[in-house]
Coordinates of N, CA and C in Angstrom, one line a residue:
M1 N 42.1 143.6 144.7 CA 42.3 143.8 143.3 C 42.8 142.6 142.6
T2 N 43.7 141.8 143.3 CA 44.3 140.6 142.9 C 43.0 139.6 142.5
K3 N 42.1 139.5 143.6 CA 41.0 138.6 143.3 C 40.1 139.1 142.2
D4 N 39.9 140.4 142.0 CA 39.1 140.8 140.9 C 39.7 140.5 139.5
I5 N 41.0 140.7 139.4 CA 41.8 140.4 138.2 C 41.8 138.9 137.9
L6 N 42.1 138.0 139.0 CA 42.2 136.6 138.6 C 40.8 136.0 138.5
G7 N 39.8 136.7 139.1 CA 38.4 136.3 139.0 C 37.7 136.7 137.8
G8 N 38.3 137.6 136.9 CA 37.7 137.9 135.7 C 37.0 139.3 135.7
K9 N 36.8 140.0 136.8 CA 36.2 141.2 136.9 C 36.9 142.2 136.0
W10 N 38.2 142.2 136.1 CA 39.1 143.0 135.2 C 39.6 142.2 134.2
K11 N 39.5 142.5 133.0 CA 40.1 141.7 131.9 C 41.4 142.3 131.4
P12 N 42.2 141.4 130.7 CA 43.5 141.9 130.3 C 43.3 143.1 129.2
G13 N 44.1 144.1 129.4 CA 43.9 145.2 128.7 C 43.1 146.4 129.3
D14 N 42.4 146.0 130.3 CA 41.4 147.0 131.0 C 42.2 148.0 131.7
R15 N 41.9 149.3 131.6 CA 42.6 150.4 132.3 C 42.0 150.4 133.7
L16 N 42.9 150.4 134.8 CA 42.6 150.4 136.1 C 42.4 151.9 136.6
P17 N 41.7 152.1 137.7 CA 41.6 153.5 138.2 C 43.0 154.0 138.6
S18 N 43.1 155.3 138.6 CA 44.5 155.8 138.8 C 44.8 155.7 140.3
E19 N 46.2 155.9 140.6 CA 46.5 155.9 142.0 C 45.8 156.9 142.8
R20 N 45.6 158.2 142.2 CA 45.0 159.2 142.9 C 43.5 158.9 143.1
E21 N 42.8 158.3 142.1 CA 41.4 157.8 142.3 C 41.2 156.8 143.4
L22 N 42.1 155.9 143.4 CA 42.0 154.7 144.3 C 42.3 155.3 145.8
A23 N 43.3 156.2 145.9 CA 43.7 156.7 147.1 C 42.6 157.5 147.8
A24 N 41.9 158.2 146.9 CA 40.7 159.1 147.4 C 39.6 158.2 147.7
E25 N 39.3 157.1 147.0 CA 38.2 156.1 147.2 C 38.4 155.4 148.4
M26 N 39.6 155.0 148.7 CA 39.9 154.1 149.8 C 40.4 154.8 151.2
G27 N 40.6 156.1 150.9 CA 41.0 157.0 152.1 C 42.4 156.6 152.6
I28 N 43.3 156.4 151.8 CA 44.6 156.0 152.1 C 45.6 156.9 151.3
E29 N 46.9 156.9 151.7 CA 47.8 157.7 151.0 C 48.2 157.3 149.6
K30 N 48.4 158.1 148.7 CA 48.7 157.7 147.4 C 50.0 156.8 147.3
T31 N 50.9 157.0 148.2 CA 52.2 156.1 148.2 C 51.9 154.7 148.5
V32 N 50.8 154.5 149.3 CA 50.4 153.2 149.7 C 49.9 152.5 148.4
V33 N 49.0 153.2 147.7 CA 48.4 152.6 146.4 C 49.5 152.4 145.4
H34 N 50.5 153.3 145.3 CA 51.6 153.1 144.4 C 52.3 151.9 144.8
S35 N 52.6 151.6 146.0 CA 53.3 150.4 146.4 C 52.5 149.2 146.0
G36 N 51.2 149.1 146.2 CA 50.3 148.2 146.0 C 50.4 147.7 144.4
F37 N 50.3 148.8 143.6 CA 50.4 148.5 142.2 C 51.8 148.0 141.8
E38 N 52.9 148.4 142.5 CA 54.2 147.8 142.1 C 54.3 146.3 142.5
Q39 N 53.4 146.0 143.6 CA 53.4 144.6 143.9 C 52.7 143.8 142.9
L40 N 51.4 144.3 142.4 CA 50.7 143.7 141.3 C 51.5 143.5 140.2
A41 N 52.4 144.5 139.8 CA 53.2 144.4 138.6 C 54.2 143.4 138.8
A42 N 54.8 143.2 140.0 CA 55.8 142.2 140.2 C 55.2 140.7 140.1
M43 N 53.9 140.7 140.5 CA 53.2 139.5 140.4 C 52.7 139.1 138.9
G44 N 53.0 140.0 138.0 CA 52.6 139.9 136.7 C 51.1 140.1 136.3
L45 N 50.4 140.9 137.2 CA 49.0 141.0 137.0 C 48.8 142.3 136.3
V46 N 49.5 143.3 136.5 CA 49.3 144.6 135.8 C 50.5 145.1 135.1
E47 N 50.3 146.0 134.2 CA 51.4 146.6 133.5 C 51.2 148.2 133.7
I48 N 52.4 148.8 134.3 CA 52.4 150.2 134.5 C 53.0 150.9 133.4
K49 N 52.3 151.7 132.7 CA 52.6 152.5 131.5 C 52.7 154.0 131.9
P50 N 54.0 154.6 132.1 CA 54.2 155.9 132.3 C 53.4 156.8 131.5
K51 N 52.7 157.8 132.1 CA 52.0 158.8 131.3 C 50.8 158.3 130.7
S52 N 50.5 156.9 130.9 CA 49.4 156.4 130.2 C 48.3 155.8 131.2
G53 N 48.9 155.1 132.1 CA 48.0 154.5 133.1 C 48.4 153.1 133.6
I54 N 47.6 152.4 134.2 CA 47.9 151.1 134.7 C 46.9 150.2 134.1
Y55 N 47.3 149.1 133.4 CA 46.4 148.2 132.8 C 46.6 146.8 133.2
V56 N 45.5 146.0 133.1 CA 45.5 144.6 133.5 C 46.4 143.8 132.5
A57 N 47.3 143.1 132.9 CA 48.3 142.3 132.0 C 47.5 141.1 131.6
D58 N 48.0 140.6 130.5 CA 47.6 139.2 129.9 C 48.6 138.3 130.7
Y59 N 48.2 137.9 132.0 CA 49.1 137.3 132.8 C 49.4 135.8 132.5
M60 N 48.5 135.3 131.7 CA 48.8 133.8 131.3 C 50.0 133.8 130.2
K61 N 50.3 135.0 129.7 CA 51.3 135.0 128.6 C 52.5 135.7 129.3
T62 N 52.4 136.6 130.1 CA 53.6 137.4 130.7 C 53.8 137.3 132.1
G63 N 53.0 136.3 132.8 CA 53.2 136.1 134.2 C 54.5 135.4 134.5
N64 N 54.7 135.2 135.8 CA 55.9 134.5 136.3 C 55.4 133.6 137.5
I65 N 56.4 133.1 138.3 CA 56.1 132.2 139.4 C 55.3 132.9 140.4
E66 N 55.3 134.3 140.5 CA 54.6 135.0 141.5 C 53.1 135.0 141.0
T67 N 52.9 135.0 139.8 CA 51.5 135.0 139.3 C 50.9 133.6 139.7
L68 N 51.6 132.7 139.5 CA 51.2 131.2 139.8 C 50.9 131.2 141.4
N69 N 51.9 131.7 142.2 CA 51.6 131.7 143.6 C 50.3 132.5 144.0
A70 N 50.0 133.5 143.3 CA 48.8 134.4 143.5 C 47.5 133.5 143.2
I71 N 47.6 132.8 142.1 CA 46.5 131.9 141.8 C 46.2 130.9 142.8
V72 N 47.3 130.3 143.3 CA 47.2 129.3 144.4 C 46.7 129.9 145.7
H73 N 47.2 131.1 146.1 CA 46.7 131.7 147.3 C 45.2 132.0 147.2
L74 N 44.8 132.4 146.1 CA 43.4 132.8 145.8 C 42.5 131.6 145.9
N75 N 42.9 130.4 145.4 CA 42.1 129.3 145.4 C 42.3 128.4 146.5
G76 N 43.2 128.7 147.5 CA 43.5 127.8 148.6 C 44.1 126.6 148.1
D77 N 43.8 125.4 148.7 CA 44.5 124.2 148.3 C 43.8 123.5 147.2
E78 N 42.6 124.1 146.6 CA 42.0 123.5 145.5 C 42.6 123.8 144.2
L79 N 43.5 123.1 143.7 CA 44.3 123.4 142.5 C 43.4 123.0 141.3
S80 N 43.3 123.9 140.3 CA 42.7 123.4 139.2 C 43.6 122.5 138.3
R81 N 43.0 121.8 137.4 CA 43.7 120.8 136.6 C 44.9 121.4 135.9
E82 N 44.6 122.7 135.3 CA 45.6 123.4 134.5 C 46.8 123.8 135.4
V83 N 46.5 124.2 136.7 CA 47.6 124.5 137.5 C 48.4 123.2 138.0
A84 N 47.6 122.2 138.3 CA 48.2 121.0 138.7 C 49.1 120.4 137.6
V85 N 48.7 120.5 136.3 CA 49.5 119.9 135.2 C 50.8 120.8 135.1
A86 N 50.7 122.1 135.2 CA 51.9 122.9 135.3 C 52.9 122.5 136.2
I87 N 52.4 122.4 137.5 CA 53.3 122.1 138.7 C 54.0 120.7 138.4
L88 N 53.1 119.8 137.9 CA 53.6 118.4 137.9 C 54.6 118.2 136.7
D89 N 54.3 118.9 135.6 CA 55.2 118.8 134.5 C 56.6 119.4 134.9
L90 N 56.6 120.5 135.7 CA 57.9 121.0 136.1 C 58.6 120.1 137.1
R91 N 57.7 119.5 138.0 CA 58.4 118.6 139.0 C 58.9 117.3 138.3
L92 N 58.2 116.9 137.3 CA 58.7 115.6 136.6 C 60.1 116.0 135.9
A93 N 60.2 117.1 135.3 CA 61.4 117.6 134.7 C 62.6 117.7 135.7
I94 N 62.3 118.5 136.8 CA 63.4 118.8 137.7 C 63.8 117.5 138.5
E95 N 62.7 116.9 139.2 CA 63.0 115.7 140.0 C 63.6 114.5 139.2
G96 N 63.0 114.4 138.1 CA 63.4 113.2 137.2 C 64.9 113.4 136.9
M97 N 65.4 114.5 136.6 CA 66.8 114.7 136.4 C 67.6 114.4 137.7
A98 N 67.1 115.0 138.8 CA 67.8 114.7 140.1 C 67.8 113.2 140.4
F99 N 66.7 112.5 140.2 CA 66.6 111.1 140.6 C 67.8 110.3 139.8
R100 N 67.8 110.6 138.5 CA 68.7 109.9 137.6 C 70.2 110.2 138.1
D101 N 70.5 111.4 138.3 CA 71.8 111.8 138.7 C 72.1 111.2 140.1
L102 N 71.3 111.3 141.0 CA 71.6 110.7 142.3 C 71.7 109.3 142.4
A103 N 71.0 108.6 141.5 CA 71.1 107.1 141.4 C 72.5 106.7 141.1
L104 N 73.2 107.5 140.2 CA 74.5 107.2 139.8 C 75.6 107.7 140.8
S105 N 75.3 108.7 141.6 CA 76.3 109.3 142.3 C 76.2 109.2 143.9
H106 N 75.1 108.6 144.3 CA 74.8 108.6 145.8 C 75.8 107.9 146.6
S107 N 75.9 108.3 147.9 CA 76.8 107.6 148.8 C 75.8 106.8 149.8
A108 N 76.5 105.9 150.6 CA 75.8 105.2 151.6 C 75.1 106.2 152.7
E109 N 75.9 107.3 152.8 CA 75.4 108.4 153.8 C 74.1 109.1 153.3
D110 N 74.0 109.3 151.9 CA 72.8 109.8 151.3 C 71.6 109.0 151.5
I111 N 71.7 107.7 151.3 CA 70.6 106.8 151.5 C 70.2 106.8 153.0
T112 N 71.2 106.7 153.9 CA 70.8 106.8 155.3 C 70.1 108.0 155.7
H113 N 70.6 109.2 155.1 CA 69.9 110.4 155.4 C 68.4 110.5 154.9
L114 N 68.2 110.0 153.7 CA 66.8 109.9 153.1 C 66.0 109.0 154.0
R115 N 66.5 107.9 154.6 CA 65.6 107.1 155.4 C 65.4 107.7 156.7
A116 N 66.3 108.5 157.2 CA 66.1 109.2 158.5 C 65.1 110.2 158.3
M117 N 65.0 111.0 157.1 CA 64.1 111.9 156.9 C 62.6 111.3 156.8
T118 N 62.5 110.2 156.2 CA 61.3 109.4 156.1 C 60.8 109.0 157.5
A119 N 61.7 108.6 158.3 CA 61.3 108.1 159.7 C 60.9 109.3 160.4
A120 N 61.5 110.4 160.3 CA 61.2 111.6 161.1 C 59.7 112.0 160.7
I121 N 59.4 112.0 159.3 CA 58.0 112.3 159.0 C 57.0 111.3 159.6
R122 N 57.4 110.1 159.6 CA 56.5 109.1 160.2 C 56.3 109.3 161.7
A123 N 57.3 109.8 162.4 CA 57.3 110.0 163.8 C 56.4 111.2 164.2
R124 N 56.3 112.1 163.3 CA 55.6 113.4 163.5 C 54.2 113.3 162.9
A125 N 53.9 112.2 162.3 CA 52.6 112.1 161.6 C 51.4 112.3 162.6
Q126 N 51.5 111.7 163.7 CA 50.3 111.8 164.6 C 50.1 113.2 165.3
H127 N 51.2 114.0 165.2 CA 51.0 115.3 165.9 C 51.1 116.4 164.9
S128 N 51.0 116.2 163.6 CA 51.1 117.3 162.7 C 49.9 117.4 161.8
G129 N 49.5 118.6 161.4 CA 48.4 118.9 160.5 C 49.0 118.6 159.2
V130 N 47.9 118.6 158.2 CA 48.3 118.3 156.8 C 49.2 119.3 156.2
E131 N 49.1 120.5 156.5 CA 50.0 121.5 155.9 C 51.5 121.4 156.3
E132 N 51.6 121.1 157.7 CA 53.0 120.8 158.2 C 53.6 119.5 157.5
L133 N 52.7 118.5 157.4 CA 53.2 117.3 156.7 C 53.6 117.6 155.2
A134 N 52.8 118.5 154.6 CA 53.1 118.8 153.2 C 54.4 119.4 153.1
E135 N 54.7 120.3 154.1 CA 56.0 121.0 154.0 C 57.2 119.9 154.2
L136 N 57.0 118.9 155.0 CA 58.0 117.9 155.2 C 58.1 117.0 153.9
F137 N 57.1 116.8 153.2 CA 57.2 116.0 152.0 C 57.9 116.9 151.0
F138 N 57.7 118.1 150.9 CA 58.3 119.0 150.0 C 59.8 119.0 150.3
R139 N 60.2 119.1 151.6 CA 61.6 119.1 152.0 C 62.3 117.7 151.6
W140 N 61.6 116.7 151.6 CA 62.1 115.4 151.3 C 62.5 115.4 149.8
H141 N 61.6 115.9 149.0 CA 61.8 115.8 147.6 C 62.9 116.8 147.1
R142 N 62.9 118.0 147.8 CA 63.9 118.9 147.5 C 65.2 118.4 147.9
E143 N 65.3 117.6 148.9 CA 66.6 117.0 149.3 C 67.2 116.1 148.2
I144 N 66.4 115.5 147.4 CA 66.8 114.7 146.2 C 67.7 115.6 145.3
C145 N 67.2 116.9 145.0 CA 67.9 117.8 144.2 C 69.1 118.3 144.9
I146 N 69.1 118.5 146.2 CA 70.3 118.9 147.0 C 71.4 117.8 146.9
L147 N 71.0 116.6 147.1 CA 72.0 115.5 147.1 C 72.5 115.2 145.8
S148 N 71.8 115.5 144.7 CA 72.2 115.2 143.3 C 73.4 116.1 142.9
G149 N 73.5 117.2 143.7 CA 74.6 118.1 143.4 C 74.2 119.2 142.4
K150 N 73.0 119.1 141.9 CA 72.6 120.2 140.9 C 71.9 121.3 141.6
S151 N 72.7 122.2 142.0 CA 72.2 123.4 142.7 C 71.1 124.2 142.0
I152 N 71.1 124.3 140.7 CA 70.1 125.0 139.9 C 68.7 124.3 140.2
L153 N 68.7 123.0 140.2 CA 67.5 122.3 140.4 C 66.9 122.6 141.8
T154 N 67.7 122.8 142.7 CA 67.2 123.2 144.1 C 66.7 124.6 144.1
L155 N 67.3 125.5 143.3 CA 66.7 126.8 143.2 C 65.3 126.8 142.6
F156 N 65.1 125.9 141.6 CA 63.8 125.8 140.9 C 62.8 125.3 141.9
M157 N 63.2 124.3 142.7 CA 62.3 123.7 143.7 C 61.9 124.9 144.8
N158 N 62.8 125.6 145.2 CA 62.5 126.6 146.2 C 61.6 127.7 145.5
T159 N 61.8 128.0 144.3 CA 60.9 129.0 143.5 C 59.5 128.5 143.6
M160 N 59.3 127.1 143.5 CA 58.0 126.6 143.4 C 57.4 126.2 144.7
H161 N 57.9 126.7 145.8 CA 57.6 126.2 147.2 C 56.0 126.4 147.4
D162 N 55.5 127.5 147.2 CA 54.1 127.7 147.6 C 53.1 126.8 146.9
V163 N 53.4 126.8 145.5 CA 52.5 125.9 144.7 C 52.6 124.5 145.0
S164 N 53.8 124.0 145.4 CA 54.2 122.7 145.7 C 53.5 122.2 147.0
I165 N 53.4 123.2 148.0 CA 52.7 122.9 149.2 C 51.3 122.6 149.0
A166 N 50.7 123.4 148.1 CA 49.2 123.3 147.8 C 49.1 121.8 147.2
F167 N 50.0 121.5 146.3 CA 49.9 120.2 145.7 C 50.1 119.1 146.7
W168 N 51.0 119.2 147.7 CA 51.2 118.1 148.6 C 50.0 118.0 149.6
V169 N 49.4 119.1 149.9 CA 48.1 119.1 150.7 C 47.0 118.3 150.0
N170 N 46.8 118.5 148.8 CA 46.0 117.7 147.9 C 46.3 116.2 148.0
Y171 N 47.6 116.0 147.6 CA 48.0 114.6 147.5 C 47.9 113.8 148.7
L172 N 48.2 114.4 150.0 CA 48.0 113.6 151.2 C 46.5 113.4 151.4
R173 N 45.8 114.3 151.1 CA 44.3 114.1 151.4 C 43.8 113.1 150.4
M174 N 44.2 113.0 149.2 CA 43.8 112.1 148.2 C 44.3 110.7 148.4
Y175 N 45.6 110.5 148.8 CA 46.1 109.2 148.9 C 46.3 108.6 150.2
G176 N 46.5 109.5 151.2 CA 46.6 109.1 152.6 C 48.1 109.0 152.9
L177 N 48.5 109.2 154.2 CA 49.9 109.3 154.6 C 50.6 108.0 154.4
T178 N 49.9 106.9 154.7 CA 50.6 105.6 154.6 C 51.1 105.4 153.2
F179 N 50.2 105.6 152.2 CA 50.7 105.4 150.8 C 51.9 106.4 150.5
A180 N 51.7 107.6 151.0 CA 52.7 108.6 150.6 C 54.1 108.3 151.2
L181 N 54.1 107.7 152.5 CA 55.3 107.4 153.1 C 55.9 106.1 152.4
D182 N 55.1 105.3 152.0 CA 55.6 104.0 151.2 C 56.2 104.4 149.9
R183 N 55.7 105.4 149.2 CA 56.5 106.0 148.1 C 57.8 106.5 148.3
L184 N 58.0 107.2 149.5 CA 59.3 107.7 149.9 C 60.3 106.5 150.0
E185 N 59.8 105.5 150.6 CA 60.6 104.3 150.8 C 61.0 103.6 149.5
R186 N 60.0 103.6 148.7 CA 60.3 102.9 147.3 C 61.3 103.8 146.5
F187 N 61.2 105.0 146.6 CA 62.2 105.9 145.9 C 63.5 105.7 146.4
T188 N 63.6 105.6 147.8 CA 64.9 105.4 148.4 C 65.5 104.0 147.9
A189 N 64.7 103.0 147.9 CA 65.3 101.7 147.5 C 65.7 101.7 146.1
L190 N 65.0 102.4 145.2 CA 65.4 102.5 143.8 C 66.8 103.3 143.7
L191 N 66.9 104.2 144.4 CA 68.1 105.1 144.3 C 69.4 104.2 144.9
E192 N 69.1 103.5 146.1 CA 70.0 102.6 146.6 C 70.6 101.6 145.7
A193 N 69.6 101.0 144.8 CA 69.9 100.1 143.8 C 70.5 100.7 142.5
G194 N 70.7 102.1 142.5 CA 71.2 102.6 141.3 C 70.2 102.8 140.1
D195 N 68.9 102.5 140.4 CA 67.9 102.5 139.4 C 67.3 103.9 139.2
G196 N 68.0 104.8 138.5 CA 67.5 106.1 138.4 C 66.2 106.2 137.5
E197 N 66.3 105.3 136.4 CA 65.1 105.2 135.5 C 64.0 104.7 136.2
G198 N 64.2 103.7 137.1 CA 63.0 103.1 137.9 C 62.3 104.2 138.7
A199 N 63.2 105.1 139.4 CA 62.7 106.2 140.2 C 61.9 107.1 139.4
Y200 N 62.5 107.5 138.2 CA 61.8 108.4 137.3 C 60.5 107.8 136.9
Q201 N 60.4 106.6 136.5 CA 59.1 106.0 136.1 C 58.2 105.9 137.2
L202 N 58.6 105.7 138.5 CA 57.7 105.7 139.6 C 57.1 107.1 139.8
L203 N 57.9 108.1 139.6 CA 57.4 109.5 139.7 C 56.4 109.8 138.6
A204 N 56.8 109.4 137.3 CA 56.0 109.7 136.2 C 54.5 108.9 136.3
T205 N 54.6 107.7 136.8 CA 53.3 107.0 137.0 C 52.5 107.6 138.0
G206 N 53.1 108.1 139.1 CA 52.4 108.8 140.2 C 51.7 110.0 139.7
V207 N 52.5 110.8 138.7 CA 51.9 112.0 138.2 C 50.6 111.8 137.3
A208 N 50.8 110.7 136.5 CA 49.7 110.4 135.6 C 48.4 109.9 136.5
D209 N 48.7 109.1 137.5 CA 47.6 108.6 138.3 C 46.9 109.8 139.0
Y210 N 47.7 110.7 139.5 CA 47.1 111.9 140.2 C 46.2 112.7 139.2
L211 N 46.8 112.9 138.0 CA 46.0 113.7 137.1 C 44.7 113.0 136.6
A212 N 44.8 111.7 136.6 CA 43.6 110.9 136.2 C 42.6 111.0 137.3
R213 N 42.9 111.0 138.6 CA 42.0 111.2 139.6 C 41.4 112.6 139.7
L214 N 42.1 113.5 139.3 CA 41.6 114.9 139.2 C 40.6 114.9 138.1
E215 N 40.7 114.3 137.0 CA 39.8 114.2 135.8 C 38.6 113.6 136.4
E216 N 38.7 112.4 137.1 CA 37.6 111.7 137.6 C 36.7 112.5 138.5
K217 N 37.4 113.3 139.4 CA 36.8 114.1 140.4 C 36.0 115.3 139.7
A218 N 36.6 115.8 138.6 CA 36.0 116.9 137.9 C 34.7 116.5 137.2
E219 N 34.6 115.2 136.8 CA 33.5 114.6 136.0 C 32.3 114.2 136.9
R220 N 32.6 114.1 138.2 CA 31.5 113.8 139.1 C 30.4 114.9 139.3

């Protein structure tokens, strides 16, 4: 049903079959169907109206991070430009703030820690698949938020975990591991020099280039 809603078979406002109808059609308990509809509601895909029925929600207006995760899971690692822009806009806002704060408040131990994380990714590169590497890059960038001392930024990063992993898989395939590791080292050097604005601009330039490559790919 998630696939049918996100794929357009069911449109916003459409009334879905009742729990009783679906239970009979699928040969399962009504309580199982009820639980499924509750999950769809939590994902922002349906609206349950007591004594009226269950309707497809206008999820682009009323959805949440679970809706975005559902879109990513349906599409696999192939993010649309719309989804990529949404992810990267949030990332630029969240990480940009963390980079600027960390550049002003970092310790020598913070810089040593980031370099150790980069070295660990490099050491595991030959024995890890792209999804495992994507997880490691996500953790490196989340560490920027942790070290900045802005706990709310870390919470936002964790909320975006699934969509971020899909982004990193695409990023590593597009740019390659060597380039990605070089970026981590450049970020660390800028932080060590106290250049938070430089780190922000490096991030912003990378976002712009990534989106330009997506546009170029879509036009082929």
